[in-house]
N, CA, C and O atoms as a DFTB+ gen file, in Angstrom:
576 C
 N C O
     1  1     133.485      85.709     126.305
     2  2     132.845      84.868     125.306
     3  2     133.530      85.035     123.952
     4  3     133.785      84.008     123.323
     5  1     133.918      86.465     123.334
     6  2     134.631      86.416     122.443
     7  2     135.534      85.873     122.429
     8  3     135.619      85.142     121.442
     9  1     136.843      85.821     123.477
    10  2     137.940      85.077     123.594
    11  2     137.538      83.639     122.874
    12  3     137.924      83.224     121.781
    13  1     136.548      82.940     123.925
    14  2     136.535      81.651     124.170
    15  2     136.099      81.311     122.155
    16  3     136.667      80.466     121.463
    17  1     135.214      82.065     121.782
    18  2     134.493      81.905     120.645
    19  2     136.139      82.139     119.375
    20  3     136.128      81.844     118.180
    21  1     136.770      82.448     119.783
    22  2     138.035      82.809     119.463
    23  2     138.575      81.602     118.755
    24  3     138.639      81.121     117.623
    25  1     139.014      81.298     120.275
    26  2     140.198      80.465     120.646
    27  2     139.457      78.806     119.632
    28  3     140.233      78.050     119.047
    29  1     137.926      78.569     119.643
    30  2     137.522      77.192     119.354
    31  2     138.044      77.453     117.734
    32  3     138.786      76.662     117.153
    33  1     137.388      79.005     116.982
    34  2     137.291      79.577     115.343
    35  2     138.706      78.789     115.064
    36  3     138.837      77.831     114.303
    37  1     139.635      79.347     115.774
    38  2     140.762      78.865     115.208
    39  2     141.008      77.636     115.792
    40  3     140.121      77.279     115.017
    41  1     141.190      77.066     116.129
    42  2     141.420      75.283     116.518
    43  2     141.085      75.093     115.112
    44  3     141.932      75.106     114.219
    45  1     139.457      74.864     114.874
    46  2     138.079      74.771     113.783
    47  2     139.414      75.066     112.519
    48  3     139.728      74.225     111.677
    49  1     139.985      76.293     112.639
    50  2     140.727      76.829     111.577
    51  2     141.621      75.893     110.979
    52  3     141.589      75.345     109.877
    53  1     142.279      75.833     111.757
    54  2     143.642      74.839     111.991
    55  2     143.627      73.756     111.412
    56  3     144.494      73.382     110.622
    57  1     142.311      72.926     111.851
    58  2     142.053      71.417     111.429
    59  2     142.072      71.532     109.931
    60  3     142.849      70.806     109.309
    61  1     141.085      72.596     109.120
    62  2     140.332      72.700     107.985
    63  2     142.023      73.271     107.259
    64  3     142.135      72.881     106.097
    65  1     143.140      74.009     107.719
    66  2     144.063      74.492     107.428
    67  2     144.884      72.822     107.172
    68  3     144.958      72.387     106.023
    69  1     145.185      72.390     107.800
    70  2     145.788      70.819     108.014
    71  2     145.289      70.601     106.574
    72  3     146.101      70.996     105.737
    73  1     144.187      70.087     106.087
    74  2     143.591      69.988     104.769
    75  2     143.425      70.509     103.733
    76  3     142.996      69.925     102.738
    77  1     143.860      72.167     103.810
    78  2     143.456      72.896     102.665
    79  2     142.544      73.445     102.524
    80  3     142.498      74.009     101.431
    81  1     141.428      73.625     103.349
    82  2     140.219      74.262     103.069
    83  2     140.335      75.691     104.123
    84  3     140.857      76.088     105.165
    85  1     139.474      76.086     103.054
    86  2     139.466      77.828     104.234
    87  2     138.038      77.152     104.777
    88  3     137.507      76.086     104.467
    89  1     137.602      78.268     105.773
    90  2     136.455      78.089     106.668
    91  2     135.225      78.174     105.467
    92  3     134.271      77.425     105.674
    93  1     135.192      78.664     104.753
    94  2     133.951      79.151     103.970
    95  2     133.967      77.625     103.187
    96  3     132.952      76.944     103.043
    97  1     135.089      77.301     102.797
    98  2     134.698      75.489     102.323
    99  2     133.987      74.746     103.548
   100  3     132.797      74.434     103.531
   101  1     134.849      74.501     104.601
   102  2     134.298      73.856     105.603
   103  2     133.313      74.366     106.116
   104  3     133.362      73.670     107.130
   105  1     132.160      75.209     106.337
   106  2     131.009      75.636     106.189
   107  2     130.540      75.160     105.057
   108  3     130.070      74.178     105.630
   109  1     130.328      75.030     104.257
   110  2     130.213      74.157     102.929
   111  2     129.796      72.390     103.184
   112  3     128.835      71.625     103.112
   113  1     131.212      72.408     103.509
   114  2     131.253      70.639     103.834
   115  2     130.174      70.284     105.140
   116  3     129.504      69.253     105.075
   117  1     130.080      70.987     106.044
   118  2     129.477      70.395     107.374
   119  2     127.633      70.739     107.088
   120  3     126.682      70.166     107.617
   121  1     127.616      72.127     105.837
   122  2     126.151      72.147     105.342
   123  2     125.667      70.884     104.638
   124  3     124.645      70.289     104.980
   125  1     126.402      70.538     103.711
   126  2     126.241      69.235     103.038
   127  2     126.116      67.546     104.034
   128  3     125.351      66.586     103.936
   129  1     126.880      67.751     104.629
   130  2     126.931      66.421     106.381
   131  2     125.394      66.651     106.397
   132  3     124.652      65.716     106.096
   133  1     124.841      67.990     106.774
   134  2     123.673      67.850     107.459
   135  2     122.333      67.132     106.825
   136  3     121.480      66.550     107.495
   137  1     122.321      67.356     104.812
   138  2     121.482      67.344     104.325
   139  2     120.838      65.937     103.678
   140  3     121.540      65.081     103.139
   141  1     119.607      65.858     103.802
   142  2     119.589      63.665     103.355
   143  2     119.271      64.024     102.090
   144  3     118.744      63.025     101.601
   145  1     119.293      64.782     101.390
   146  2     119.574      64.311      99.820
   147  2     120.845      65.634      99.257
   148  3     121.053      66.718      99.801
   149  1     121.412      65.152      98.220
   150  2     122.442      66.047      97.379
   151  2     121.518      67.454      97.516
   152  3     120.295      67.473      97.376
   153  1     122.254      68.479      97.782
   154  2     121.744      70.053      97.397
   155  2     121.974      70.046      96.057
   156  3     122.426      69.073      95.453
   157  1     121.577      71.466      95.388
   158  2     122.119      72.451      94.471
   159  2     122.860      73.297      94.940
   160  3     123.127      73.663      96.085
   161  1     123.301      73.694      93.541
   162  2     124.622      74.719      94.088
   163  2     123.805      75.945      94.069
   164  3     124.468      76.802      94.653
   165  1     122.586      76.478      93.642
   166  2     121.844      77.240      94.129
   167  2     121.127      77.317      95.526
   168  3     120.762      78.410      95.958
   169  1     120.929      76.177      96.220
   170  2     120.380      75.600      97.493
   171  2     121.748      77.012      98.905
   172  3     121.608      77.789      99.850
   173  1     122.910      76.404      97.969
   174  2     124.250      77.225      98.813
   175  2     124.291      78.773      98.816
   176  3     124.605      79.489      99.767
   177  1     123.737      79.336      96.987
   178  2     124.083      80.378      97.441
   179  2     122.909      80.888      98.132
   180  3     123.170      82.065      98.382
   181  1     121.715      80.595      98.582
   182  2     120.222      80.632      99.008
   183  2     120.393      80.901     100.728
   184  3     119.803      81.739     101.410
   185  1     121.426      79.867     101.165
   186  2     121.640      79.425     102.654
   187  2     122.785      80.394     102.846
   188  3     122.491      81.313     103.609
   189  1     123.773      80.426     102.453
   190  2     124.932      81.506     102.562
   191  2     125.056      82.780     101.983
   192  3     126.047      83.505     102.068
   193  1     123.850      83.057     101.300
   194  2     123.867      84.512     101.317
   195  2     124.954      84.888     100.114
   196  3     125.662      85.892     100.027
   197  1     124.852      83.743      99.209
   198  2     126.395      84.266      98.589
   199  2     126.053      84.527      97.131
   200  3     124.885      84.911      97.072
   201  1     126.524      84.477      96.138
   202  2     126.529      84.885      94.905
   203  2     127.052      83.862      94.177
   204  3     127.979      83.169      94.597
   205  1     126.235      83.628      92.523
   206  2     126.666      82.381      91.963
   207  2     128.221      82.460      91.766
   208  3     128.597      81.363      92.181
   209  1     128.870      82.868      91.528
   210  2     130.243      83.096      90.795
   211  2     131.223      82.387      91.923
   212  3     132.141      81.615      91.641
   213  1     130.760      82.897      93.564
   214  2     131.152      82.624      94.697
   215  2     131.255      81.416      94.954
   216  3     132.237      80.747      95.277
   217  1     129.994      81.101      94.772
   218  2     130.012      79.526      95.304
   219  2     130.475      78.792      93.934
   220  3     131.223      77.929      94.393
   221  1     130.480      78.673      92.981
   222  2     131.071      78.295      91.864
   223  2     132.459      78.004      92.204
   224  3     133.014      76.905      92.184
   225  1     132.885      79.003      92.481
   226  2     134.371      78.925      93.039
   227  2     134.795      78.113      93.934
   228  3     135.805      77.410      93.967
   229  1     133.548      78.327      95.002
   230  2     134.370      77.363      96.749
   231  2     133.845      76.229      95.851
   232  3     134.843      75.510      95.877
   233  1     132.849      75.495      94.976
   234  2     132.585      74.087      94.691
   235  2     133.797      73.431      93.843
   236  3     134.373      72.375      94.101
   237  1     134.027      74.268      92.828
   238  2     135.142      73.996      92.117
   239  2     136.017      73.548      92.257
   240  3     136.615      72.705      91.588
   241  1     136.412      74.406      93.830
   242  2     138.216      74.144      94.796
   243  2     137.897      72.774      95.816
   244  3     138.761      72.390      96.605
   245  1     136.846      72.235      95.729
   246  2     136.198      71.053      96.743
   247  2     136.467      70.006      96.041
   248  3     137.220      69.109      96.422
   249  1     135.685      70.044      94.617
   250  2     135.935      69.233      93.649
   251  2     136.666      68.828      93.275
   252  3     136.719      67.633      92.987
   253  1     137.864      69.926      93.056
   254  2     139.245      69.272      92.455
   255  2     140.235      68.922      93.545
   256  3     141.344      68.572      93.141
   257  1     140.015      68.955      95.003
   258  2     140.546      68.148      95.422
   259  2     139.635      67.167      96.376
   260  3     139.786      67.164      97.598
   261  1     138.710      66.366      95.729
   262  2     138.128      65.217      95.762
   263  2     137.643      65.267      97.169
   264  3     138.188      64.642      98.079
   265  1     136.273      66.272      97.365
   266  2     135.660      66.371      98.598
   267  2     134.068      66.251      97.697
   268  3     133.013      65.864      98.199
   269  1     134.195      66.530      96.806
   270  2     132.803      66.540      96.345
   271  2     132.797      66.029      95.194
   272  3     133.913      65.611      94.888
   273  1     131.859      65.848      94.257
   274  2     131.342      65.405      92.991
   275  2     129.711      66.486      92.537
   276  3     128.663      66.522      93.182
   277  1     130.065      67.273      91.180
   278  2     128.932      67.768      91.064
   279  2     128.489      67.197      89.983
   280  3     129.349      67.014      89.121
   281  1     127.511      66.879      89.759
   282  2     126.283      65.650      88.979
   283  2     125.277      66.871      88.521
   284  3     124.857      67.761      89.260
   285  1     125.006      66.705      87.190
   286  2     123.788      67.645      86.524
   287  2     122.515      67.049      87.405
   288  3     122.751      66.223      88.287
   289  1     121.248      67.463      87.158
   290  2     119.646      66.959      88.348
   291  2     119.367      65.928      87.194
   292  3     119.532      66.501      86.117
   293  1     119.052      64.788      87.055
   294  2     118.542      64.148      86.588
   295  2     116.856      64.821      85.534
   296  3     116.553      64.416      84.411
   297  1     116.174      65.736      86.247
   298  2     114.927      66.208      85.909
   299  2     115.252      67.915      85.381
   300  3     114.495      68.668      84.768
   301  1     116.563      68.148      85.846
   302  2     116.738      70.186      85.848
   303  2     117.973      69.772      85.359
   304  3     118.554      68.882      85.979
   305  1     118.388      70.159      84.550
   306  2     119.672      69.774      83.794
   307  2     120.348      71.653      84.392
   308  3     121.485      72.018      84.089
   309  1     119.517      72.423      85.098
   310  2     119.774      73.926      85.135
   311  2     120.622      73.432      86.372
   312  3     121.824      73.698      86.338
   313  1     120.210      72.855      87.280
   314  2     120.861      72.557      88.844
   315  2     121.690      71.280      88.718
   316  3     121.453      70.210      88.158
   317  1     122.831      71.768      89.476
   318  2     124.071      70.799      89.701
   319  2     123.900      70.302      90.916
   320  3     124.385      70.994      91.811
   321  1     123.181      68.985      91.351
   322  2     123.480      67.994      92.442
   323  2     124.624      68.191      92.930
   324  3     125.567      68.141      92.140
   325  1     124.961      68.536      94.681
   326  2     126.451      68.350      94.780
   327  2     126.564      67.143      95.798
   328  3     125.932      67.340      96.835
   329  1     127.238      65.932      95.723
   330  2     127.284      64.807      96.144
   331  2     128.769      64.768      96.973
   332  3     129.701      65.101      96.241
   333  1     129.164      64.421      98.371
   334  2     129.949      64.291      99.426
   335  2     130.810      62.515      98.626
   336  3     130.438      61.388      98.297
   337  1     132.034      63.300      98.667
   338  2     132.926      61.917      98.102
   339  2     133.365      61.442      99.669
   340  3     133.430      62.198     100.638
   341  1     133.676      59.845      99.661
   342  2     134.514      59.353     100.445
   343  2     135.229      60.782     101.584
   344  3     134.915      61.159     102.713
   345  1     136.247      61.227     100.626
   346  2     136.972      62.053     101.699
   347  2     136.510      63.343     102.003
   348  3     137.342      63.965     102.664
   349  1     135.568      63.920     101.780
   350  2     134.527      65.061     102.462
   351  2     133.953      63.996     103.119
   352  3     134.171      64.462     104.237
   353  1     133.278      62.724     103.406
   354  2     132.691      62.714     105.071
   355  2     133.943      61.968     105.863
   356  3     133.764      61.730     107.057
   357  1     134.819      61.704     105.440
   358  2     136.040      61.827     106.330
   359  2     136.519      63.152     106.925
   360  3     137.128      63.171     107.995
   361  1     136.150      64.630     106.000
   362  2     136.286      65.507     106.469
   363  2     135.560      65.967     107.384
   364  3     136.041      66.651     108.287
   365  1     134.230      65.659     107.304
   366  2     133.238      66.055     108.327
   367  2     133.817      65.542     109.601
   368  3     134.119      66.191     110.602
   369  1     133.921      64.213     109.377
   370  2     134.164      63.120     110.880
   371  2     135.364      63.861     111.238
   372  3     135.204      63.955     112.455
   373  1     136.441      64.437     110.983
   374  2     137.763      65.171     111.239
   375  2     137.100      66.480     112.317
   376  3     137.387      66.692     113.495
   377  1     136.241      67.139     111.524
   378  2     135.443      68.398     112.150
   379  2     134.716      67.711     113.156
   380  3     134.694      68.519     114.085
   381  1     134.129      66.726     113.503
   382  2     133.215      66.631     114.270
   383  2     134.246      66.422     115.738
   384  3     134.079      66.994     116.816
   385  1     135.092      65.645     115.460
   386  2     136.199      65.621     116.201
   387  2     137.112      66.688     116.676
   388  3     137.979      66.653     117.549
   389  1     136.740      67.586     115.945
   390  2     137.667      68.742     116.403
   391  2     136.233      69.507     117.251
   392  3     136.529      70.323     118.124
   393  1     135.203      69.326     117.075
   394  2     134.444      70.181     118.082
   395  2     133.844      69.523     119.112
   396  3     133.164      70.060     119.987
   397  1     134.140      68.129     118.995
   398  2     133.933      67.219     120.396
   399  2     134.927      67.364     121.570
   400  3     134.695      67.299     122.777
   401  1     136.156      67.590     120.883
   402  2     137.544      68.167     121.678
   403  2     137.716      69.368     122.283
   404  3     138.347      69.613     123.310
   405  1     136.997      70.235     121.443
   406  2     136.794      71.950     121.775
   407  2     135.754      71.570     122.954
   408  3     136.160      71.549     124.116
   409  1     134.974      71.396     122.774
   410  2     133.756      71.324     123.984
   411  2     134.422      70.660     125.171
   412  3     134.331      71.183     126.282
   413  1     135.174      69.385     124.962
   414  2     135.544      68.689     125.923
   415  2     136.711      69.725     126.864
   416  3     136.490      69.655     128.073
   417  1     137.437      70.294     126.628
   418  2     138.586      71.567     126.487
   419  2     137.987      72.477     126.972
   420  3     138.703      73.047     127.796
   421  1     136.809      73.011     126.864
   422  2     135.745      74.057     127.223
   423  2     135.560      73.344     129.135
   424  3     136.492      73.669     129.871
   425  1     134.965      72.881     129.475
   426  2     134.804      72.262     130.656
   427  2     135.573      71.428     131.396
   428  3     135.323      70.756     132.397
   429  1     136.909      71.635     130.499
   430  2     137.871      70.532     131.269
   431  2     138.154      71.086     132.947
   432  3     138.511      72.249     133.133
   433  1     137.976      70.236     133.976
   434  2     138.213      70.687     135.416
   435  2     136.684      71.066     135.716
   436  3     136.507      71.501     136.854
   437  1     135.674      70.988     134.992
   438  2     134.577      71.056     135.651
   439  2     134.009      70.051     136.646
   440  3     134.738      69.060     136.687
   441  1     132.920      69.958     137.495
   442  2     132.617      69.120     138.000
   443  2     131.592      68.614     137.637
   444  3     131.265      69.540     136.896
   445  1     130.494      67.642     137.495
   446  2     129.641      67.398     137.180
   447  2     128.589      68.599     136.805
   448  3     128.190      69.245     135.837
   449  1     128.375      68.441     138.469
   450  2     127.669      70.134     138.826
   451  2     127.796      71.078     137.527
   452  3     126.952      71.161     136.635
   453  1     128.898      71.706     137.591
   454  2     129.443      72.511     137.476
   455  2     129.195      73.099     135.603
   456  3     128.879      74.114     134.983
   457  1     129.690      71.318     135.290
   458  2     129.233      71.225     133.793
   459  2     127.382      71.661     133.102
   460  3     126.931      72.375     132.206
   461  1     126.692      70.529     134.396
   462  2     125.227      70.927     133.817
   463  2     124.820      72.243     134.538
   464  3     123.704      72.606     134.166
   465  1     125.368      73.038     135.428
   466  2     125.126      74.550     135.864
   467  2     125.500      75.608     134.421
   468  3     124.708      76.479     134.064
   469  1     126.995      75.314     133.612
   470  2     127.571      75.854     132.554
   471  2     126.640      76.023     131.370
   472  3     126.326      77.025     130.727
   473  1     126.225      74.502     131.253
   474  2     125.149      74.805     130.066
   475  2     123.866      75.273     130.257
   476  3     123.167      75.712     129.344
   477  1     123.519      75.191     131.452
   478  2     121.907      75.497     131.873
   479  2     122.269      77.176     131.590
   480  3     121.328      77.909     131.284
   481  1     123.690      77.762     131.705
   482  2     123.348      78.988     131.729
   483  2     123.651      79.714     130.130
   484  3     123.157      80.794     129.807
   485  1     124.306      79.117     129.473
   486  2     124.413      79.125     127.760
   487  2     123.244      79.052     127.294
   488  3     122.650      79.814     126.532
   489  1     122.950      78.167     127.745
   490  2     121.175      78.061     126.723
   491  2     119.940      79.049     127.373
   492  3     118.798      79.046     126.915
   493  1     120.318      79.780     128.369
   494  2     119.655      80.838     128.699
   495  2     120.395      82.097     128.241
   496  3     119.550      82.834     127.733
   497  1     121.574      82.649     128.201
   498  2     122.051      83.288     127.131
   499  2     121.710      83.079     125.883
   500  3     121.405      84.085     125.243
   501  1     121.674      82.069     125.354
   502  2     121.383      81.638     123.834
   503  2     119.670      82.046     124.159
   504  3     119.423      83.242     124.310
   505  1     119.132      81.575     124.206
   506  2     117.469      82.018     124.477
   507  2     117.334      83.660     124.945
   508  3     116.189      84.106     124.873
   509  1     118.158      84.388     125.312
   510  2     118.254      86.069     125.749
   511  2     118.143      86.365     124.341
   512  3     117.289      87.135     123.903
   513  1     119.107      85.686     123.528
   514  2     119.591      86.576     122.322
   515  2     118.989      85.970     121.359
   516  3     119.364      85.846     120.193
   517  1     118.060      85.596     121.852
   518  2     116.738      85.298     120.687
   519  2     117.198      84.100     119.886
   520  3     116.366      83.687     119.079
   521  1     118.339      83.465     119.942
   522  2     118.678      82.478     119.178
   523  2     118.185      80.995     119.621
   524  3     118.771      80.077     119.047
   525  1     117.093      80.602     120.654
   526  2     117.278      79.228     120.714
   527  2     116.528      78.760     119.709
   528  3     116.374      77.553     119.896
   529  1     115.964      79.128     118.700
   530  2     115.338      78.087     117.061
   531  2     115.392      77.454     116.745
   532  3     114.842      76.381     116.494
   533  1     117.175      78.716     116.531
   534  2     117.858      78.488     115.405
   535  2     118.992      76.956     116.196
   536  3     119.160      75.898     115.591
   537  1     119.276      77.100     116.852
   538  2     120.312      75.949     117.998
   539  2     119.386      74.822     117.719
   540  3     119.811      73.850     117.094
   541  1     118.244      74.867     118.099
   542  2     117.204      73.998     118.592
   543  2     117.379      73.238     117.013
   544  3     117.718      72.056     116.953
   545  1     117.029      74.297     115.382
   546  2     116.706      73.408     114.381
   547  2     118.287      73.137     113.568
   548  3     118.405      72.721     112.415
   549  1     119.153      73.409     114.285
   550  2     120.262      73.343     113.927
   551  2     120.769      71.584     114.469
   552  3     121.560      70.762     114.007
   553  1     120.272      71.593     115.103
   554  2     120.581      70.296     116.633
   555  2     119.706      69.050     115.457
   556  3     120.060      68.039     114.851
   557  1     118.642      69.707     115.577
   558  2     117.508      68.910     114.993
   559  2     118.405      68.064     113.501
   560  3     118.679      66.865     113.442
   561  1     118.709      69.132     112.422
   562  2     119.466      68.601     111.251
   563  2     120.385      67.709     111.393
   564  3     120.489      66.710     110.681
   565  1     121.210      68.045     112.440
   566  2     122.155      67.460     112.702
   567  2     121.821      65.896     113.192
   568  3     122.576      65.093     112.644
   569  1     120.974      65.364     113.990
   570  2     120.366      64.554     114.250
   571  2     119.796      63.743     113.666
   572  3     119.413      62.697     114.191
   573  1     119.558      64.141     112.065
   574  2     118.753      63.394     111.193
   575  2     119.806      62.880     110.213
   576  3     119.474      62.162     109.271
């Protein structure tokens, strides 16, 4: 599983490398895909565990090369709206594509069978390790 969890990180890597972004941007970009209104840049460091100075930084390096737009709050002049330009959801759609390919790559030579046997047994691993919630409200965001 590590291998495999490996081998997708870097593909994932690669794509976001092609563009310029390290992973901690593109974690960034695909948090923002998920959300139906603009975050704060406090919203980021809240979800990532990170520190203002930190995320200041990854927004900054987004910004200036035209993945994002940060906008003062209309009502909190304290919080910076961060708004997805044109080419951040081109970036997303790039990522989404690179993990539709990974998955597809993951089961390539499977058989039907074989495929819904694969996942029936992931999502019982994933449910061992206490994680189906988080998959479950992860799926959910993504969906909306």
């Amino acid at each position: 599983m590590k291998v495999l969890s490996g081998c997708m990180k870097a593909s994932m890597d690669n794509a976001l490398a092609s563009m310029d972004l390290t992973s901690a941007q593109g974690h960034i970009m695909g948090y923002l895909a998920q959300r139906s209104q603009p975050p704060c840049s406090r919203d980021i460091e809240e979800t990532f565990h990170l520190s203002h100075p930190t995320v200041s930084g990854l927004l900054s390096r987004l910004e200036k090369k035209d993945f994002i737009e940060l906008r003062p709050d209309e009502t909190d002049r304290r919080c910076k709206r961060i708004y997805m330009l044109p080419k951040g959801k081109e970036l997303n759609e790039t990522m989404g594509r690179v993990i539709l390919d990974n998955e597809a790559q993951v089961v390539a030579g499977f058989s039907p069978e074989e495929r819904e046997l694969f996942t029936s047994m992931l999502l019982r691993a994933i449910d061992n390790m206490g994680a189906s919630a988080c998959i479950r409200k992860t799926k959910e965001e993504s969906d909306t």
